[in-house]
mmCIF file of N, CA and C in Angstrom:
data_model
loop_
_atom_site.group_PDB
_atom_site.id
_atom_site.type_symbol
_atom_site.label_atom_id
_atom_site.label_comp_id
_atom_site.label_asym_id
_atom_site.label_seq_id
_atom_site.Cartn_x
_atom_site.Cartn_y
_atom_site.Cartn_z
ATOM 1 N N ALA A 1 -42.843 -107.895 28.544
ATOM 2 C CA ALA A 1 -42.472 -108.294 29.895
ATOM 3 C C ALA A 1 -41.547 -107.231 30.477
ATOM 4 N N PHE A 2 -41.764 -106.929 31.732
ATOM 5 C CA PHE A 2 -40.885 -106.024 32.466
ATOM 6 C C PHE A 2 -40.154 -106.838 33.531
ATOM 7 N N ARG A 3 -38.911 -106.486 33.801
ATOM 8 C CA ARG A 3 -38.150 -107.192 34.833
ATOM 9 C C ARG A 3 -37.294 -106.189 35.589
ATOM 10 N N TYR A 4 -36.973 -106.552 36.812
ATOM 11 C CA TYR A 4 -36.134 -105.690 37.629
ATOM 12 C C TYR A 4 -35.366 -106.563 38.607
ATOM 13 N N GLY A 5 -34.084 -106.310 38.704
ATOM 14 C CA GLY A 5 -33.259 -106.997 39.678
ATOM 15 C C GLY A 5 -32.408 -105.990 40.411
ATOM 16 N N SER A 6 -32.065 -106.323 41.649
ATOM 17 C CA SER A 6 -31.246 -105.431 42.459
ATOM 18 C C SER A 6 -30.478 -106.263 43.465
ATOM 19 N N TYR A 7 -29.250 -105.859 43.726
ATOM 20 C CA TYR A 7 -28.453 -106.541 44.744
ATOM 21 C C TYR A 7 -27.589 -105.514 45.462
ATOM 22 N N ASP A 8 -27.617 -105.550 46.787
ATOM 23 C CA ASP A 8 -26.810 -104.657 47.613
ATOM 24 C C ASP A 8 -25.595 -105.437 48.107
ATOM 25 N N PHE A 9 -24.407 -105.051 47.659
ATOM 26 C CA PHE A 9 -23.173 -105.730 48.041
ATOM 27 C C PHE A 9 -22.680 -105.312 49.414
ATOM 28 N N GLY A 10 -23.279 -104.251 49.981
ATOM 29 C CA GLY A 10 -22.828 -103.710 51.261
ATOM 30 C C GLY A 10 -21.751 -102.656 51.047
ATOM 31 N N ALA A 11 -21.471 -101.901 52.072
ATOM 32 C CA ALA A 11 -20.424 -100.866 52.062
ATOM 33 C C ALA A 11 -20.619 -99.859 50.939
ATOM 34 N N GLY A 12 -21.884 -99.565 50.590
ATOM 35 C CA GLY A 12 -22.152 -98.553 49.580
ATOM 36 C C GLY A 12 -22.128 -99.039 48.140
ATOM 37 N N SER A 13 -22.053 -100.342 47.914
ATOM 38 C CA SER A 13 -22.032 -100.874 46.556
ATOM 39 C C SER A 13 -23.348 -101.584 46.253
ATOM 40 N N LYS A 14 -23.957 -101.209 45.121
ATOM 41 C CA LYS A 14 -25.252 -101.762 44.764
ATOM 42 C C LYS A 14 -25.363 -101.886 43.246
ATOM 43 N N ALA A 15 -26.041 -102.927 42.773
ATOM 44 C CA ALA A 15 -26.290 -103.122 41.351
ATOM 45 C C ALA A 15 -27.793 -103.223 41.101
ATOM 46 N N THR A 16 -28.252 -102.637 40.013
ATOM 47 C CA THR A 16 -29.645 -102.771 39.585
ATOM 48 C C THR A 16 -29.646 -103.081 38.091
ATOM 49 N N TRP A 17 -30.663 -103.820 37.642
ATOM 50 C CA TRP A 17 -30.737 -104.157 36.228
ATOM 51 C C TRP A 17 -32.193 -104.280 35.752
ATOM 52 N N PRO A 18 -32.852 -103.142 35.550
ATOM 53 C CA PRO A 18 -34.197 -103.182 34.977
ATOM 54 C C PRO A 18 -34.122 -103.497 33.477
ATOM 55 N N GLY A 19 -35.198 -104.069 32.952
ATOM 56 C CA GLY A 19 -35.226 -104.384 31.531
ATOM 57 C C GLY A 19 -36.641 -104.557 31.017
ATOM 58 N N VAL A 20 -36.754 -104.647 29.713
ATOM 59 C CA VAL A 20 -38.051 -104.826 29.072
ATOM 60 C C VAL A 20 -37.866 -105.703 27.834
ATOM 61 N N THR A 21 -38.868 -106.523 27.568
ATOM 62 C CA THR A 21 -38.898 -107.343 26.365
ATOM 63 C C THR A 21 -40.268 -107.178 25.724
ATOM 64 N N VAL A 22 -40.273 -106.909 24.425
ATOM 65 C CA VAL A 22 -41.517 -106.774 23.680
ATOM 66 C C VAL A 22 -41.478 -107.805 22.558
ATOM 67 N N GLY A 23 -42.567 -108.549 22.393
ATOM 68 C CA GLY A 23 -42.551 -109.563 21.352
ATOM 69 C C GLY A 23 -43.926 -110.038 20.957
ATOM 70 N N TYR A 24 -43.928 -111.029 20.099
ATOM 71 C CA TYR A 24 -45.147 -111.600 19.547
ATOM 72 C C TYR A 24 -45.009 -113.120 19.558
ATOM 73 N N HIS A 25 -46.065 -113.829 19.944
ATOM 74 C CA HIS A 25 -46.072 -115.293 19.906
ATOM 75 C C HIS A 25 -46.985 -115.771 18.791
ATOM 76 N N TRP A 26 -46.469 -116.629 17.933
ATOM 77 C CA TRP A 26 -47.241 -117.254 16.872
ATOM 78 C C TRP A 26 -47.378 -118.732 17.215
ATOM 79 N N TYR A 27 -48.590 -119.237 17.213
ATOM 80 C CA TYR A 27 -48.892 -120.631 17.545
ATOM 81 C C TYR A 27 -49.159 -121.393 16.246
ATOM 82 N N PRO A 28 -48.170 -122.139 15.705
ATOM 83 C CA PRO A 28 -48.365 -122.844 14.435
ATOM 84 C C PRO A 28 -49.494 -123.885 14.501
ATOM 85 N N GLY A 29 -49.757 -124.462 15.684
ATOM 86 C CA GLY A 29 -50.808 -125.464 15.827
ATOM 87 C C GLY A 29 -52.196 -124.867 15.949
ATOM 88 N N LYS A 30 -52.289 -123.536 15.931
ATOM 89 C CA LYS A 30 -53.569 -122.816 15.992
ATOM 90 C C LYS A 30 -54.370 -123.130 17.259
ATOM 91 N N HIS A 31 -53.654 -123.394 18.379
ATOM 92 C CA HIS A 31 -54.332 -123.693 19.644
ATOM 93 C C HIS A 31 -54.034 -122.642 20.712
ATOM 94 N N ALA A 32 -53.778 -121.414 20.311
ATOM 95 C CA ALA A 32 -53.458 -120.363 21.276
ATOM 96 C C ALA A 32 -54.570 -120.237 22.307
ATOM 97 N N PRO A 33 -54.274 -120.070 23.559
ATOM 98 C CA PRO A 33 -52.965 -119.759 24.125
ATOM 99 C C PRO A 33 -52.221 -120.979 24.673
ATOM 100 N N THR A 34 -52.492 -122.179 24.143
ATOM 101 C CA THR A 34 -51.745 -123.354 24.596
ATOM 102 C C THR A 34 -50.973 -123.949 23.425
ATOM 103 N N GLY A 35 -49.971 -124.751 23.734
ATOM 104 C CA GLY A 35 -49.177 -125.416 22.709
ATOM 105 C C GLY A 35 -47.880 -124.695 22.419
ATOM 106 N N PHE A 36 -47.193 -125.172 21.377
ATOM 107 C CA PHE A 36 -45.899 -124.631 20.960
ATOM 108 C C PHE A 36 -46.067 -123.244 20.342
ATOM 109 N N TYR A 37 -45.134 -122.345 20.646
ATOM 110 C CA TYR A 37 -45.131 -121.024 20.024
ATOM 111 C C TYR A 37 -43.722 -120.610 19.638
ATOM 112 N N VAL A 38 -43.639 -119.691 18.682
ATOM 113 C CA VAL A 38 -42.381 -119.102 18.243
ATOM 114 C C VAL A 38 -42.677 -117.649 17.915
ATOM 115 N N GLY A 39 -41.704 -116.791 18.074
ATOM 116 C CA GLY A 39 -41.943 -115.390 17.749
ATOM 117 C C GLY A 39 -40.734 -114.515 17.948
ATOM 118 N N PRO A 40 -40.757 -113.326 17.338
ATOM 119 C CA PRO A 40 -39.661 -112.366 17.487
ATOM 120 C C PRO A 40 -39.806 -111.574 18.789
ATOM 121 N N LEU A 41 -38.670 -111.163 19.333
ATOM 122 C CA LEU A 41 -38.623 -110.327 20.530
ATOM 123 C C LEU A 41 -37.657 -109.177 20.304
ATOM 124 N N LEU A 42 -37.893 -108.077 20.966
ATOM 125 C CA LEU A 42 -36.909 -107.011 21.071
ATOM 126 C C LEU A 42 -36.570 -106.919 22.555
ATOM 127 N N TRP A 43 -35.322 -107.128 22.887
ATOM 128 C CA TRP A 43 -34.845 -107.252 24.262
ATOM 129 C C TRP A 43 -34.007 -106.033 24.617
ATOM 130 N N ALA A 44 -34.215 -105.474 25.806
ATOM 131 C CA ALA A 44 -33.413 -104.333 26.273
ATOM 132 C C ALA A 44 -33.129 -104.493 27.766
ATOM 133 N N GLN A 45 -31.901 -104.240 28.158
ATOM 134 C CA GLN A 45 -31.478 -104.338 29.559
ATOM 135 C C GLN A 45 -30.673 -103.089 29.895
ATOM 136 N N PHE A 46 -30.974 -102.489 31.043
ATOM 137 C CA PHE A 46 -30.305 -101.275 31.495
ATOM 138 C C PHE A 46 -29.702 -101.563 32.864
ATOM 139 N N MET A 47 -28.390 -101.515 32.959
ATOM 140 C CA MET A 47 -27.716 -101.882 34.204
ATOM 141 C C MET A 47 -27.025 -100.676 34.821
ATOM 142 N N ASN A 48 -26.966 -100.681 36.154
ATOM 143 C CA ASN A 48 -26.279 -99.623 36.873
ATOM 144 C C ASN A 48 -25.563 -100.250 38.066
ATOM 145 N N PHE A 49 -24.285 -99.952 38.187
ATOM 146 C CA PHE A 49 -23.497 -100.428 39.319
ATOM 147 C C PHE A 49 -22.883 -99.211 39.995
ATOM 148 N N THR A 50 -23.189 -99.032 41.278
ATOM 149 C CA THR A 50 -22.657 -97.915 42.048
ATOM 150 C C THR A 50 -21.813 -98.475 43.192
ATOM 151 N N PHE A 51 -20.642 -97.935 43.359
ATOM 152 C CA PHE A 51 -19.824 -98.366 44.489
ATOM 153 C C PHE A 51 -19.195 -97.163 45.163
ATOM 154 N N THR A 52 -18.994 -97.313 46.436
ATOM 155 C CA THR A 52 -18.353 -96.292 47.251
ATOM 156 C C THR A 52 -17.146 -96.927 47.922
ATOM 157 N N GLY A 53 -16.035 -96.236 47.879
ATOM 158 C CA GLY A 53 -14.830 -96.798 48.475
ATOM 159 C C GLY A 53 -13.789 -95.728 48.725
ATOM 160 N N PRO A 54 -12.646 -96.140 49.236
ATOM 161 C CA PRO A 54 -11.599 -95.167 49.550
ATOM 162 C C PRO A 54 -11.039 -94.523 48.281
ATOM 163 N N SER A 55 -10.765 -93.244 48.377
ATOM 164 C CA SER A 55 -10.184 -92.505 47.261
ATOM 165 C C SER A 55 -8.682 -92.746 47.216
ATOM 166 N N LEU A 56 -8.163 -92.960 46.028
ATOM 167 C CA LEU A 56 -6.717 -93.109 45.871
ATOM 168 C C LEU A 56 -6.038 -91.742 45.798
ATOM 169 N N ALA A 57 -6.828 -90.707 45.518
ATOM 170 C CA ALA A 57 -6.267 -89.357 45.367
ATOM 171 C C ALA A 57 -6.041 -88.656 46.701
ATOM 172 N N ALA A 58 -6.916 -88.911 47.671
ATOM 173 C CA ALA A 58 -6.814 -88.220 48.960
ATOM 174 C C ALA A 58 -7.064 -89.237 50.080
ATOM 175 N N VAL A 59 -6.039 -89.521 50.826
ATOM 176 C CA VAL A 59 -6.129 -90.493 51.915
ATOM 177 C C VAL A 59 -7.188 -90.067 52.925
ATOM 178 N N GLY A 60 -7.996 -90.997 53.364
ATOM 179 C CA GLY A 60 -9.016 -90.718 54.363
ATOM 180 C C GLY A 60 -10.338 -90.240 53.783
ATOM 181 N N THR A 61 -10.448 -90.126 52.468
ATOM 182 C CA THR A 61 -11.707 -89.710 51.853
ATOM 183 C C THR A 61 -12.280 -90.872 51.030
ATOM 184 N N THR A 62 -13.539 -90.765 50.705
ATOM 185 C CA THR A 62 -14.188 -91.794 49.895
ATOM 186 C C THR A 62 -14.713 -91.178 48.601
ATOM 187 N N ILE A 63 -14.896 -92.035 47.618
ATOM 188 C CA ILE A 63 -15.487 -91.608 46.353
ATOM 189 C C ILE A 63 -16.681 -92.512 46.052
ATOM 190 N N SER A 64 -17.550 -92.016 45.227
ATOM 191 C CA SER A 64 -18.678 -92.806 44.755
ATOM 192 C C SER A 64 -18.626 -92.817 43.233
ATOM 193 N N GLU A 65 -18.700 -93.962 42.655
ATOM 194 C CA GLU A 65 -18.611 -94.126 41.199
ATOM 195 C C GLU A 65 -19.827 -94.889 40.707
ATOM 196 N N SER A 66 -20.344 -94.485 39.562
ATOM 197 C CA SER A 66 -21.476 -95.172 38.957
ATOM 198 C C SER A 66 -21.093 -95.602 37.548
ATOM 199 N N VAL A 67 -21.351 -96.860 37.238
ATOM 200 C CA VAL A 67 -21.084 -97.405 35.915
ATOM 201 C C VAL A 67 -22.409 -97.894 35.350
ATOM 202 N N THR A 68 -22.758 -97.449 34.137
ATOM 203 C CA THR A 68 -24.016 -97.854 33.522
ATOM 204 C C THR A 68 -23.749 -98.654 32.254
ATOM 205 N N GLY A 69 -24.669 -99.525 31.947
ATOM 206 C CA GLY A 69 -24.587 -100.318 30.729
ATOM 207 C C GLY A 69 -25.961 -100.423 30.093
ATOM 208 N N THR A 70 -25.994 -100.335 28.786
ATOM 209 C CA THR A 70 -27.241 -100.476 28.042
ATOM 210 C C THR A 70 -27.022 -101.533 26.969
ATOM 211 N N PHE A 71 -27.927 -102.496 26.906
ATOM 212 C CA PHE A 71 -27.817 -103.594 25.952
ATOM 213 C C PHE A 71 -29.171 -103.773 25.270
ATOM 214 N N ILE A 72 -29.175 -103.917 23.946
ATOM 215 C CA ILE A 72 -30.428 -104.056 23.203
ATOM 216 C C ILE A 72 -30.196 -104.951 21.997
ATOM 217 N N GLY A 73 -31.234 -105.706 21.615
ATOM 218 C CA GLY A 73 -31.089 -106.545 20.439
ATOM 219 C C GLY A 73 -32.313 -107.379 20.127
ATOM 220 N N PRO A 74 -32.355 -107.924 18.904
ATOM 221 C CA PRO A 74 -33.443 -108.808 18.501
ATOM 222 C C PRO A 74 -33.201 -110.229 18.993
ATOM 223 N N MET A 75 -34.300 -110.921 19.267
ATOM 224 C CA MET A 75 -34.207 -112.312 19.712
ATOM 225 C C MET A 75 -35.333 -113.125 19.078
ATOM 226 N N VAL A 76 -35.229 -114.438 19.183
ATOM 227 C CA VAL A 76 -36.292 -115.356 18.790
ATOM 228 C C VAL A 76 -36.701 -116.106 20.049
ATOM 229 N N ASP A 77 -37.996 -116.202 20.283
ATOM 230 C CA ASP A 77 -38.547 -116.861 21.467
ATOM 231 C C ASP A 77 -39.199 -118.182 21.043
ATOM 232 N N LEU A 78 -38.787 -119.287 21.648
ATOM 233 C CA LEU A 78 -39.365 -120.611 21.404
ATOM 234 C C LEU A 78 -39.881 -121.143 22.722
ATOM 235 N N GLY A 79 -41.081 -121.685 22.741
ATOM 236 C CA GLY A 79 -41.608 -122.207 23.997
ATOM 237 C C GLY A 79 -42.889 -122.983 23.812
ATOM 238 N N THR A 80 -43.436 -123.381 24.915
ATOM 239 C CA THR A 80 -44.725 -124.058 24.917
ATOM 240 C C THR A 80 -45.511 -123.579 26.124
ATOM 241 N N ARG A 81 -46.814 -123.701 26.042
ATOM 242 C CA ARG A 81 -47.668 -123.235 27.132
ATOM 243 C C ARG A 81 -48.718 -124.300 27.421
ATOM 244 N N TRP A 82 -48.868 -124.618 28.718
ATOM 245 C CA TRP A 82 -49.892 -125.552 29.175
ATOM 246 C C TRP A 82 -50.885 -124.808 30.050
ATOM 247 N N ASP A 83 -52.148 -125.170 29.949
ATOM 248 C CA ASP A 83 -53.219 -124.537 30.710
ATOM 249 C C ASP A 83 -54.050 -125.620 31.383
ATOM 250 N N TRP A 84 -54.090 -125.574 32.730
ATOM 251 C CA TRP A 84 -54.892 -126.516 33.511
ATOM 252 C C TRP A 84 -55.986 -125.730 34.219
ATOM 253 N N GLY A 85 -57.099 -125.516 33.527
ATOM 254 C CA GLY A 85 -58.228 -124.811 34.123
ATOM 255 C C GLY A 85 -57.913 -123.397 34.561
ATOM 256 N N GLY A 86 -57.100 -122.693 33.803
ATOM 257 C CA GLY A 86 -56.748 -121.317 34.138
ATOM 258 C C GLY A 86 -55.373 -121.163 34.752
ATOM 259 N N PHE A 87 -54.770 -122.248 35.254
ATOM 260 C CA PHE A 87 -53.406 -122.205 35.771
ATOM 261 C C PHE A 87 -52.459 -122.491 34.607
ATOM 262 N N VAL A 88 -51.557 -121.561 34.307
ATOM 263 C CA VAL A 88 -50.718 -121.645 33.117
ATOM 264 C C VAL A 88 -49.250 -121.763 33.492
ATOM 265 N N VAL A 89 -48.537 -122.667 32.789
ATOM 266 C CA VAL A 89 -47.089 -122.823 32.916
ATOM 267 C C VAL A 89 -46.512 -122.768 31.504
ATOM 268 N N SER A 90 -45.453 -121.966 31.331
ATOM 269 C CA SER A 90 -44.877 -121.786 30.002
ATOM 270 C C SER A 90 -43.355 -121.659 30.071
ATOM 271 N N PRO A 91 -42.614 -122.761 29.804
ATOM 272 C CA PRO A 91 -41.151 -122.647 29.699
ATOM 273 C C PRO A 91 -40.774 -122.136 28.311
ATOM 274 N N SER A 92 -39.662 -121.392 28.225
ATOM 275 C CA SER A 92 -39.242 -120.845 26.934
ATOM 276 C C SER A 92 -37.726 -120.703 26.846
ATOM 277 N N LEU A 93 -37.257 -120.570 25.618
ATOM 278 C CA LEU A 93 -35.851 -120.332 25.311
ATOM 279 C C LEU A 93 -35.786 -119.146 24.371
ATOM 280 N N GLN A 94 -34.943 -118.171 24.673
ATOM 281 C CA GLN A 94 -34.739 -117.008 23.813
ATOM 282 C C GLN A 94 -33.288 -116.998 23.342
ATOM 283 N N VAL A 95 -33.096 -116.760 22.044
ATOM 284 C CA VAL A 95 -31.761 -116.690 21.453
ATOM 285 C C VAL A 95 -31.718 -115.466 20.558
ATOM 286 N N GLY A 96 -30.630 -114.708 20.621
ATOM 287 C CA GLY A 96 -30.540 -113.521 19.783
ATOM 288 C C GLY A 96 -29.156 -112.902 19.781
ATOM 289 N N TYR A 97 -29.113 -111.659 19.357
ATOM 290 C CA TYR A 97 -27.875 -110.904 19.266
ATOM 291 C C TYR A 97 -28.105 -109.540 19.913
ATOM 292 N N ALA A 98 -27.242 -109.152 20.811
ATOM 293 C CA ALA A 98 -27.387 -107.856 21.486
ATOM 294 C C ALA A 98 -26.114 -107.037 21.327
ATOM 295 N N THR A 99 -26.298 -105.744 21.253
ATOM 296 C CA THR A 99 -25.177 -104.814 21.265
ATOM 297 C C THR A 99 -25.324 -103.930 22.485
ATOM 298 N N GLY A 100 -24.213 -103.401 22.944
ATOM 299 C CA GLY A 100 -24.289 -102.579 24.141
ATOM 300 C C GLY A 100 -23.077 -101.711 24.328
ATOM 301 N N SER A 101 -23.173 -100.875 25.350
ATOM 302 C CA SER A 101 -22.052 -100.019 25.716
ATOM 303 C C SER A 101 -22.060 -99.837 27.230
ATOM 304 N N VAL A 102 -20.892 -99.559 27.755
ATOM 305 C CA VAL A 102 -20.713 -99.350 29.189
ATOM 306 C C VAL A 102 -20.051 -98.002 29.377
ATOM 307 N N LYS A 103 -20.511 -97.249 30.385
ATOM 308 C CA LYS A 103 -19.974 -95.901 30.595
ATOM 309 C C LYS A 103 -19.844 -95.619 32.090
ATOM 310 N N ALA A 104 -18.698 -95.071 32.485
ATOM 311 C CA ALA A 104 -18.502 -94.595 33.852
ATOM 312 C C ALA A 104 -18.962 -93.140 33.892
ATOM 313 N N THR A 105 -19.763 -92.794 34.892
ATOM 314 C CA THR A 105 -20.364 -91.458 34.914
ATOM 315 C C THR A 105 -19.475 -90.375 35.508
ATOM 316 N N THR A 106 -18.554 -90.717 36.386
ATOM 317 C CA THR A 106 -17.740 -89.675 37.007
ATOM 318 C C THR A 106 -16.285 -89.688 36.549
ATOM 319 N N VAL A 107 -15.865 -90.728 35.874
ATOM 320 C CA VAL A 107 -14.494 -90.816 35.379
ATOM 321 C C VAL A 107 -14.543 -90.706 33.863
ATOM 322 N N ASN A 108 -13.704 -89.873 33.294
ATOM 323 C CA ASN A 108 -13.699 -89.675 31.847
ATOM 324 C C ASN A 108 -12.916 -90.806 31.184
ATOM 325 N N VAL A 109 -13.636 -91.913 30.919
ATOM 326 C CA VAL A 109 -13.031 -93.090 30.310
ATOM 327 C C VAL A 109 -13.813 -93.395 29.038
ATOM 328 N N ALA A 110 -13.130 -93.886 28.018
ATOM 329 C CA ALA A 110 -13.812 -94.253 26.778
ATOM 330 C C ALA A 110 -14.875 -95.306 27.061
ATOM 331 N N SER A 111 -16.022 -95.202 26.403
ATOM 332 C CA SER A 111 -17.121 -96.139 26.596
ATOM 333 C C SER A 111 -16.987 -97.281 25.598
ATOM 334 N N PRO A 112 -16.612 -98.459 26.071
ATOM 335 C CA PRO A 112 -16.493 -99.573 25.131
ATOM 336 C C PRO A 112 -17.867 -100.025 24.637
ATOM 337 N N SER A 113 -17.942 -100.372 23.364
ATOM 338 C CA SER A 113 -19.157 -100.926 22.780
ATOM 339 C C SER A 113 -18.845 -102.339 22.319
ATOM 340 N N PHE A 114 -19.812 -103.206 22.391
ATOM 341 C CA PHE A 114 -19.594 -104.585 22.001
ATOM 342 C C PHE A 114 -20.922 -105.235 21.643
ATOM 343 N N GLY A 115 -20.855 -106.415 21.062
ATOM 344 C CA GLY A 115 -22.047 -107.165 20.706
ATOM 345 C C GLY A 115 -21.748 -108.648 20.720
ATOM 346 N N GLY A 116 -22.798 -109.438 20.789
ATOM 347 C CA GLY A 116 -22.601 -110.877 20.784
ATOM 348 C C GLY A 116 -23.909 -111.634 20.934
ATOM 349 N N VAL A 117 -23.807 -112.933 20.798
ATOM 350 C CA VAL A 117 -24.964 -113.813 20.930
ATOM 351 C C VAL A 117 -25.362 -113.891 22.396
ATOM 352 N N ILE A 118 -26.664 -113.796 22.656
ATOM 353 C CA ILE A 118 -27.181 -113.925 24.013
ATOM 354 C C ILE A 118 -28.287 -114.968 24.011
ATOM 355 N N PHE A 119 -28.547 -115.541 25.169
ATOM 356 C CA PHE A 119 -29.653 -116.480 25.288
ATOM 357 C C PHE A 119 -30.267 -116.345 26.668
ATOM 358 N N GLY A 120 -31.481 -116.783 26.777
ATOM 359 C CA GLY A 120 -32.169 -116.739 28.059
ATOM 360 C C GLY A 120 -33.122 -117.912 28.179
ATOM 361 N N LEU A 121 -33.324 -118.342 29.391
ATOM 362 C CA LEU A 121 -34.306 -119.368 29.691
ATOM 363 C C LEU A 121 -35.399 -118.711 30.513
ATOM 364 N N GLY A 122 -36.620 -119.023 30.220
ATOM 365 C CA GLY A 122 -37.730 -118.407 30.959
ATOM 366 C C GLY A 122 -38.721 -119.431 31.448
ATOM 367 N N LEU A 123 -39.406 -119.094 32.521
ATOM 368 C CA LEU A 123 -40.492 -119.904 33.037
ATOM 369 C C LEU A 123 -41.565 -118.946 33.531
ATOM 370 N N THR A 124 -42.700 -118.969 32.862
ATOM 371 C CA THR A 124 -43.829 -118.119 33.239
ATOM 372 C C THR A 124 -44.866 -118.980 33.909
ATOM 373 N N VAL A 125 -45.318 -118.531 35.069
ATOM 374 C CA VAL A 125 -46.397 -119.201 35.808
ATOM 375 C C VAL A 125 -47.444 -118.140 36.059
ATOM 376 N N GLY A 126 -48.702 -118.461 35.733
ATOM 377 C CA GLY A 126 -49.729 -117.438 35.898
ATOM 378 C C GLY A 126 -51.132 -117.967 35.718
ATOM 379 N N ALA A 127 -52.035 -117.054 35.439
ATOM 380 C CA ALA A 127 -53.442 -117.384 35.272
ATOM 381 C C ALA A 127 -53.917 -116.921 33.893
ATOM 382 N N ALA A 128 -54.743 -117.740 33.258
ATOM 383 C CA ALA A 128 -55.352 -117.378 31.976
ATOM 384 C C ALA A 128 -56.828 -117.130 32.200
ATOM 385 N N PHE A 129 -57.316 -116.056 31.609
ATOM 386 C CA PHE A 129 -58.747 -115.751 31.739
ATOM 387 C C PHE A 129 -59.247 -115.049 30.494
#
């Protein structure tokens, strides 16, 4: 799955967060592509926050700063899938552990790294053929 989000805060500040998830669904009831499924996922999220504002160093000037974050980790995907004549609905829950780091691109600041439990809720609506 590929995902992309973006939000413009105005006044030169914007956030984007593209990501990708790769995984496998195993259907214990042997009724794929419908019914309960479970499977491993590899989750990755790449975030970028850019802001423009007044410079503290020189009055009357502005600066632009970009902060990036990368987060990656393994997850487990649990869900179910229903199919009504080709119309498919699939709610899911993902639970895992991700590690990441954040870095400012124009300011020489140490890049903190961290990790922790993450979760996600999903709802897929689509067509089966």
